[in-house]
mmCIF file of N, CA and C in Angstrom:
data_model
loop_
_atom_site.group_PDB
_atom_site.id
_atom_site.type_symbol
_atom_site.label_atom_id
_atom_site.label_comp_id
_atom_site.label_asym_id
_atom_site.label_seq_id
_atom_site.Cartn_x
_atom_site.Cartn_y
_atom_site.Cartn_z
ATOM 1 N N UNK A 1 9.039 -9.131 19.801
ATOM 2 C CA UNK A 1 8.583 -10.410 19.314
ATOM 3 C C UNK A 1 9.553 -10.897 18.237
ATOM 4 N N UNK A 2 9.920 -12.223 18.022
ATOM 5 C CA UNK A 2 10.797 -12.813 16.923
ATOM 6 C C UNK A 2 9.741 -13.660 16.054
ATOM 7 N N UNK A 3 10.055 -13.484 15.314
ATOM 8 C CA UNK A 3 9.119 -14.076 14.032
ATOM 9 C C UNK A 3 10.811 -14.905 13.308
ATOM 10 N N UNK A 4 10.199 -16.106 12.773
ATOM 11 C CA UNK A 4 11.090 -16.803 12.277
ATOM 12 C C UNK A 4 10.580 -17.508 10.841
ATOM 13 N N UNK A 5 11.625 -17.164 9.446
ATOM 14 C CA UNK A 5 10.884 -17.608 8.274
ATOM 15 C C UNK A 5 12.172 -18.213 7.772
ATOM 16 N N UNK A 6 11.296 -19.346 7.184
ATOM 17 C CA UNK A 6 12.405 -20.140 6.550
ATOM 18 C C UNK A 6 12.593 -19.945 5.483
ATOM 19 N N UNK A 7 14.100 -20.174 4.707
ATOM 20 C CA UNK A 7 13.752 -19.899 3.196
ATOM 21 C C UNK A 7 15.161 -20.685 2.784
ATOM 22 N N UNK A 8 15.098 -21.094 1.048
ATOM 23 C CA UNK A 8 16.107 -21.759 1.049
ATOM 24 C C UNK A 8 17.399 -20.735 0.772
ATOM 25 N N UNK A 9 18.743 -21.358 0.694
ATOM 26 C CA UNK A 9 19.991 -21.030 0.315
ATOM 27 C C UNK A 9 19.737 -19.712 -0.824
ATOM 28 N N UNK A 10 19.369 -20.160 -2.054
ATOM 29 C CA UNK A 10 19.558 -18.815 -2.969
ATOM 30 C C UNK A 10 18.464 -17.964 -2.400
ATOM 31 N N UNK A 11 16.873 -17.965 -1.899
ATOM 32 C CA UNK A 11 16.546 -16.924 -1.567
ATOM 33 C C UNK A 11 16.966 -16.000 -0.319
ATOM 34 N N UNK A 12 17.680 -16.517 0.851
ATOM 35 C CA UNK A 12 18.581 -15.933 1.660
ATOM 36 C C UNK A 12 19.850 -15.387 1.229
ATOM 37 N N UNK A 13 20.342 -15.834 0.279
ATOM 38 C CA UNK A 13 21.628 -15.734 -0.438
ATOM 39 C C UNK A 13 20.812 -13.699 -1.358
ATOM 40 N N UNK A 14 19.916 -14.271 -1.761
ATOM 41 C CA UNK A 14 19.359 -12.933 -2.745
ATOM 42 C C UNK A 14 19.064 -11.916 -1.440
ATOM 43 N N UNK A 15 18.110 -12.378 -0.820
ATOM 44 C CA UNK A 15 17.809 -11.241 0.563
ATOM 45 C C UNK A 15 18.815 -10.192 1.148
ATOM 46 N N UNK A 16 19.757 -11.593 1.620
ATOM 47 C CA UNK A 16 21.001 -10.625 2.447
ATOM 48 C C UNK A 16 21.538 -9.216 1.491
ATOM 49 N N UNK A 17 22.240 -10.088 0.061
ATOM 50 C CA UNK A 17 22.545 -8.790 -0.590
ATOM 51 C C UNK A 17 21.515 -7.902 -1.337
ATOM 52 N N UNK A 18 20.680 -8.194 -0.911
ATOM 53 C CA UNK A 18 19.451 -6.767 -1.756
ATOM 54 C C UNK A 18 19.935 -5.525 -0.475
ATOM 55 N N UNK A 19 19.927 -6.150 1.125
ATOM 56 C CA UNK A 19 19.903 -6.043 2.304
ATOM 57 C C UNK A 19 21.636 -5.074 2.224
ATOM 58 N N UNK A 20 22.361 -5.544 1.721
ATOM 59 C CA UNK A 20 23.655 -5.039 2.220
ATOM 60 C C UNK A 20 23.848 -4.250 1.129
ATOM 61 N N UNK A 21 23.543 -4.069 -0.109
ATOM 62 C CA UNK A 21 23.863 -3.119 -1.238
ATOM 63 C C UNK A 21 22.487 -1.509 -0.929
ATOM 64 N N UNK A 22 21.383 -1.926 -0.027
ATOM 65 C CA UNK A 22 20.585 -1.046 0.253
ATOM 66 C C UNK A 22 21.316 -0.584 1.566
ATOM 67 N N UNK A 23 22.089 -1.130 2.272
ATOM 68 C CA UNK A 23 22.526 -0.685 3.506
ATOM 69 C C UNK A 23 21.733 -0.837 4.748
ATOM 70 N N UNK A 24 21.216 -1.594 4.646
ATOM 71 C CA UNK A 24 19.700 -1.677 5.950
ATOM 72 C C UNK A 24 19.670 -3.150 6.352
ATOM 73 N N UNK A 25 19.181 -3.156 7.147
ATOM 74 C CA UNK A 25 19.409 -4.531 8.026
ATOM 75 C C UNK A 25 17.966 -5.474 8.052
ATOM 76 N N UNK A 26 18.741 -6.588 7.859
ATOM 77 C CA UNK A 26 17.856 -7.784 7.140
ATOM 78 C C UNK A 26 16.184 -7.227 8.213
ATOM 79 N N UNK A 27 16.678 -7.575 9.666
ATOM 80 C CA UNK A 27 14.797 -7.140 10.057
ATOM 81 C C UNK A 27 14.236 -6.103 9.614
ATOM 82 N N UNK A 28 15.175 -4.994 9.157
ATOM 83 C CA UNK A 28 14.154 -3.649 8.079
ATOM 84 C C UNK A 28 13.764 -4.056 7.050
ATOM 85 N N UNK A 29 14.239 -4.313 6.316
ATOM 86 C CA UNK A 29 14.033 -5.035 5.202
ATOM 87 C C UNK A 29 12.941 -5.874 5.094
ATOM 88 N N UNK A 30 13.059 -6.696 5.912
ATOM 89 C CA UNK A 30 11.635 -7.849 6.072
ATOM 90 C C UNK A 30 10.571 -7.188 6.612
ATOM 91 N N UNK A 31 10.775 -6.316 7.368
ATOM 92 C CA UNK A 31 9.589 -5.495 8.323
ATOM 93 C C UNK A 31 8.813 -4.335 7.342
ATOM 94 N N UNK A 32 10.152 -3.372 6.560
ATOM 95 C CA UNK A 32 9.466 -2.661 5.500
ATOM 96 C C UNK A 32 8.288 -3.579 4.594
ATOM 97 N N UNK A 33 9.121 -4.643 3.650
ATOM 98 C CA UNK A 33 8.804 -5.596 2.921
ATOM 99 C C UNK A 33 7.496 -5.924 3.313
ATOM 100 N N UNK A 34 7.324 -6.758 4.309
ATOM 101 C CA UNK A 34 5.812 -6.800 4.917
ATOM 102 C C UNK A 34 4.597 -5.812 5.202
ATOM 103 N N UNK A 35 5.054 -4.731 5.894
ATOM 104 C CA UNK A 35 4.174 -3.804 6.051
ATOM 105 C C UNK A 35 3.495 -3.010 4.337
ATOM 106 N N UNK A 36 4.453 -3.073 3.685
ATOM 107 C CA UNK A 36 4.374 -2.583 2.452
ATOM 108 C C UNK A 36 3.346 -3.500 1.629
ATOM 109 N N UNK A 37 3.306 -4.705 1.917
ATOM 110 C CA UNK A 37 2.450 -5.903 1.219
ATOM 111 C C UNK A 37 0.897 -5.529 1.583
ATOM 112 N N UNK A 38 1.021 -5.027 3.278
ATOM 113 C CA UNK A 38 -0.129 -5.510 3.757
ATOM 114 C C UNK A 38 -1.186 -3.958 3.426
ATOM 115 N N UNK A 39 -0.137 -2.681 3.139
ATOM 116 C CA UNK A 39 -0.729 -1.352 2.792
ATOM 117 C C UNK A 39 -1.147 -1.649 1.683
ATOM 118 N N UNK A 40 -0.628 -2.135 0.443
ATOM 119 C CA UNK A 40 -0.798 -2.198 -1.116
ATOM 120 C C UNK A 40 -2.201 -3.071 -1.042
ATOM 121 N N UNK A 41 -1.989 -4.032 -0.579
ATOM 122 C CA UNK A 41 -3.588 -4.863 -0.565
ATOM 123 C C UNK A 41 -4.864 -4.068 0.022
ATOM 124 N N UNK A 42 -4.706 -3.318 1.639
ATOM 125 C CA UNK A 42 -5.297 -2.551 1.814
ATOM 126 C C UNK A 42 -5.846 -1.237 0.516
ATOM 127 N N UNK A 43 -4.723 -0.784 0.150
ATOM 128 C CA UNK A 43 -5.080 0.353 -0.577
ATOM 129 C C UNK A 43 -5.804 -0.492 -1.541
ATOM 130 N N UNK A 44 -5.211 -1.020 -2.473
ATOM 131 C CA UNK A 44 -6.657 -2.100 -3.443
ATOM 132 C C UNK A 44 -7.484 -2.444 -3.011
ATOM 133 N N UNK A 45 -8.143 -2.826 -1.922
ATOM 134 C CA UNK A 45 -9.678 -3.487 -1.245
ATOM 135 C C UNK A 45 -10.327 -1.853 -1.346
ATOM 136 N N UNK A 46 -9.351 -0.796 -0.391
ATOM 137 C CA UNK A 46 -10.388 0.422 -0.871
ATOM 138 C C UNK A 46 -10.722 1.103 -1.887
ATOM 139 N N UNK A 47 -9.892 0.713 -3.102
ATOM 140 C CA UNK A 47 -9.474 1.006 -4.526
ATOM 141 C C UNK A 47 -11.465 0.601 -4.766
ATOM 142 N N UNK A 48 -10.982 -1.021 -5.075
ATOM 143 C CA UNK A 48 -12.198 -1.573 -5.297
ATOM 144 C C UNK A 48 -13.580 -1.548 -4.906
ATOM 145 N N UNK A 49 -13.280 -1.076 -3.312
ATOM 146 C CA UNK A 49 -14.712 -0.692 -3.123
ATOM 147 C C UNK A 49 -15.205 0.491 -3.408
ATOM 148 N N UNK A 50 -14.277 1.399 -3.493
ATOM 149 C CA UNK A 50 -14.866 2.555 -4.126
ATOM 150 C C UNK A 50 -15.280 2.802 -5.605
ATOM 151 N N UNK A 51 -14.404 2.190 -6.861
ATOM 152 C CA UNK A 51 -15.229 1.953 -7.890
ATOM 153 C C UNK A 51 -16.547 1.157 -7.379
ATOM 154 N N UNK A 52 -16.661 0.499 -7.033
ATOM 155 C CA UNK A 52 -18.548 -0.072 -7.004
ATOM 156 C C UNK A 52 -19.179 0.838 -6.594
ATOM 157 N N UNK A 53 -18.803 1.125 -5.564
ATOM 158 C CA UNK A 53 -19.438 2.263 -5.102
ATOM 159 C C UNK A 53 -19.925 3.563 -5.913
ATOM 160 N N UNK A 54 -19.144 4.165 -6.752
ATOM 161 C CA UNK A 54 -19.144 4.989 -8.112
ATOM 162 C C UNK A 54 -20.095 4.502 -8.847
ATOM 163 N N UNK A 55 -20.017 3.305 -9.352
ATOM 164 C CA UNK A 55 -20.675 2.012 -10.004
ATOM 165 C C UNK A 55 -22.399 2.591 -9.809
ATOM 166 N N UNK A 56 -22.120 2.297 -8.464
ATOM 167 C CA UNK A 56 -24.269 2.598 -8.366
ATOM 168 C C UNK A 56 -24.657 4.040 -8.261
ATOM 169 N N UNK A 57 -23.420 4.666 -8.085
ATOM 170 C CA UNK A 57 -23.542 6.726 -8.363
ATOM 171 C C UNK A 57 -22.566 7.534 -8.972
ATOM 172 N N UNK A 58 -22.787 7.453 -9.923
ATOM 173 C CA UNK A 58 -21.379 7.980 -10.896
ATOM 174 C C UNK A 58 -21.140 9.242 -10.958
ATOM 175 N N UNK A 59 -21.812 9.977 -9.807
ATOM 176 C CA UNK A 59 -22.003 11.418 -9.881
ATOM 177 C C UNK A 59 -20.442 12.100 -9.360
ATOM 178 N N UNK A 60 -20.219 12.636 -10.327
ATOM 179 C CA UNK A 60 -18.641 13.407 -9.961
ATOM 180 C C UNK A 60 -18.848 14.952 -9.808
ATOM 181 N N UNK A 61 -18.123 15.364 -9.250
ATOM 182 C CA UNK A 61 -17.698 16.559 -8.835
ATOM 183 C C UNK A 61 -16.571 17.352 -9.157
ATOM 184 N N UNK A 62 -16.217 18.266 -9.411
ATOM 185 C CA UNK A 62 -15.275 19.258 -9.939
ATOM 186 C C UNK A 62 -14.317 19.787 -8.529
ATOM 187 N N UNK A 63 -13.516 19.977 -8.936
ATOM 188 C CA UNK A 63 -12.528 20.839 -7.287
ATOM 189 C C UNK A 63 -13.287 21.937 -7.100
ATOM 190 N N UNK A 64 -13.493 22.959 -8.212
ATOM 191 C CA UNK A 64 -14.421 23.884 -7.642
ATOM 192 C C UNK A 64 -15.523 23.481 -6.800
ATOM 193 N N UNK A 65 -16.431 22.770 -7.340
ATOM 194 C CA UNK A 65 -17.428 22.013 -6.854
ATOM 195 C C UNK A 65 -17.532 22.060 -5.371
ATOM 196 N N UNK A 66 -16.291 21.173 -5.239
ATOM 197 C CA UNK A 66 -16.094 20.667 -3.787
ATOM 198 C C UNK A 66 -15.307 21.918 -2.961
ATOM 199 N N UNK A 67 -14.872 22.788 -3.634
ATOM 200 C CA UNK A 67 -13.990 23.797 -2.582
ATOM 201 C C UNK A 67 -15.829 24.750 -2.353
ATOM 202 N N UNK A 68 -16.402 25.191 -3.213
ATOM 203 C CA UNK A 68 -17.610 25.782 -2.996
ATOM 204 C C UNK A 68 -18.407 25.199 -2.005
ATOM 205 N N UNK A 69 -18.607 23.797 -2.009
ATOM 206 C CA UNK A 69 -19.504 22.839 -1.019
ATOM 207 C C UNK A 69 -18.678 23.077 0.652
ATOM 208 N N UNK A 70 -17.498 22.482 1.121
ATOM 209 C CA UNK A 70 -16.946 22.975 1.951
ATOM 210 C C UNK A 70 -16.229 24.328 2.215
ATOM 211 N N UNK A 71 -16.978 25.367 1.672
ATOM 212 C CA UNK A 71 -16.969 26.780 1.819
ATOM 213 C C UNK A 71 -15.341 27.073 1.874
ATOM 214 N N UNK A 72 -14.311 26.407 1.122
ATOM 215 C CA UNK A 72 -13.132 26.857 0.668
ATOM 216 C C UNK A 72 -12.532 27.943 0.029
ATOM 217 N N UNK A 73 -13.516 28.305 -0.789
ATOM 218 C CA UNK A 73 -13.638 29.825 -1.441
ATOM 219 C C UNK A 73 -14.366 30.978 -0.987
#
């Protein structure tokens, strides 16, 4: 699939050489770049729902705790 983004002169001008001083080629770059956006937001939505979640049961657990509970020890 081709995906096509427009951008002006200096931000293509900045891209290419972030692109050629990293050694990697502009679609890695954009493809890392993106996927990386869309994990970081992911990881924060589950960030956040799990404090609330804590929020209404603040009950914590110890590693021992939990290695004893799933019979680790």
């Amino acid at each position: 699939m081709t995906i096509s983004v427009r951008l002006n002169d200096e931000d293509t001008e900045l891209i290419k050489a972030y692109a050629d001083i990293n050694n990697i080629s502009l679609s890695d770059l954009i493809r890392t770049a993106v996927l990386e956006k869309i994990e970081n937001e992911y990881d924060l939505e589950c960030y956040q729902k799990a404090i609330k979640e804590h929020k209404k049961n603040p009950k914590t657990y110890t590693l021992k705790q939990v290695k004893e509970e799933l019979e680790l020890e």
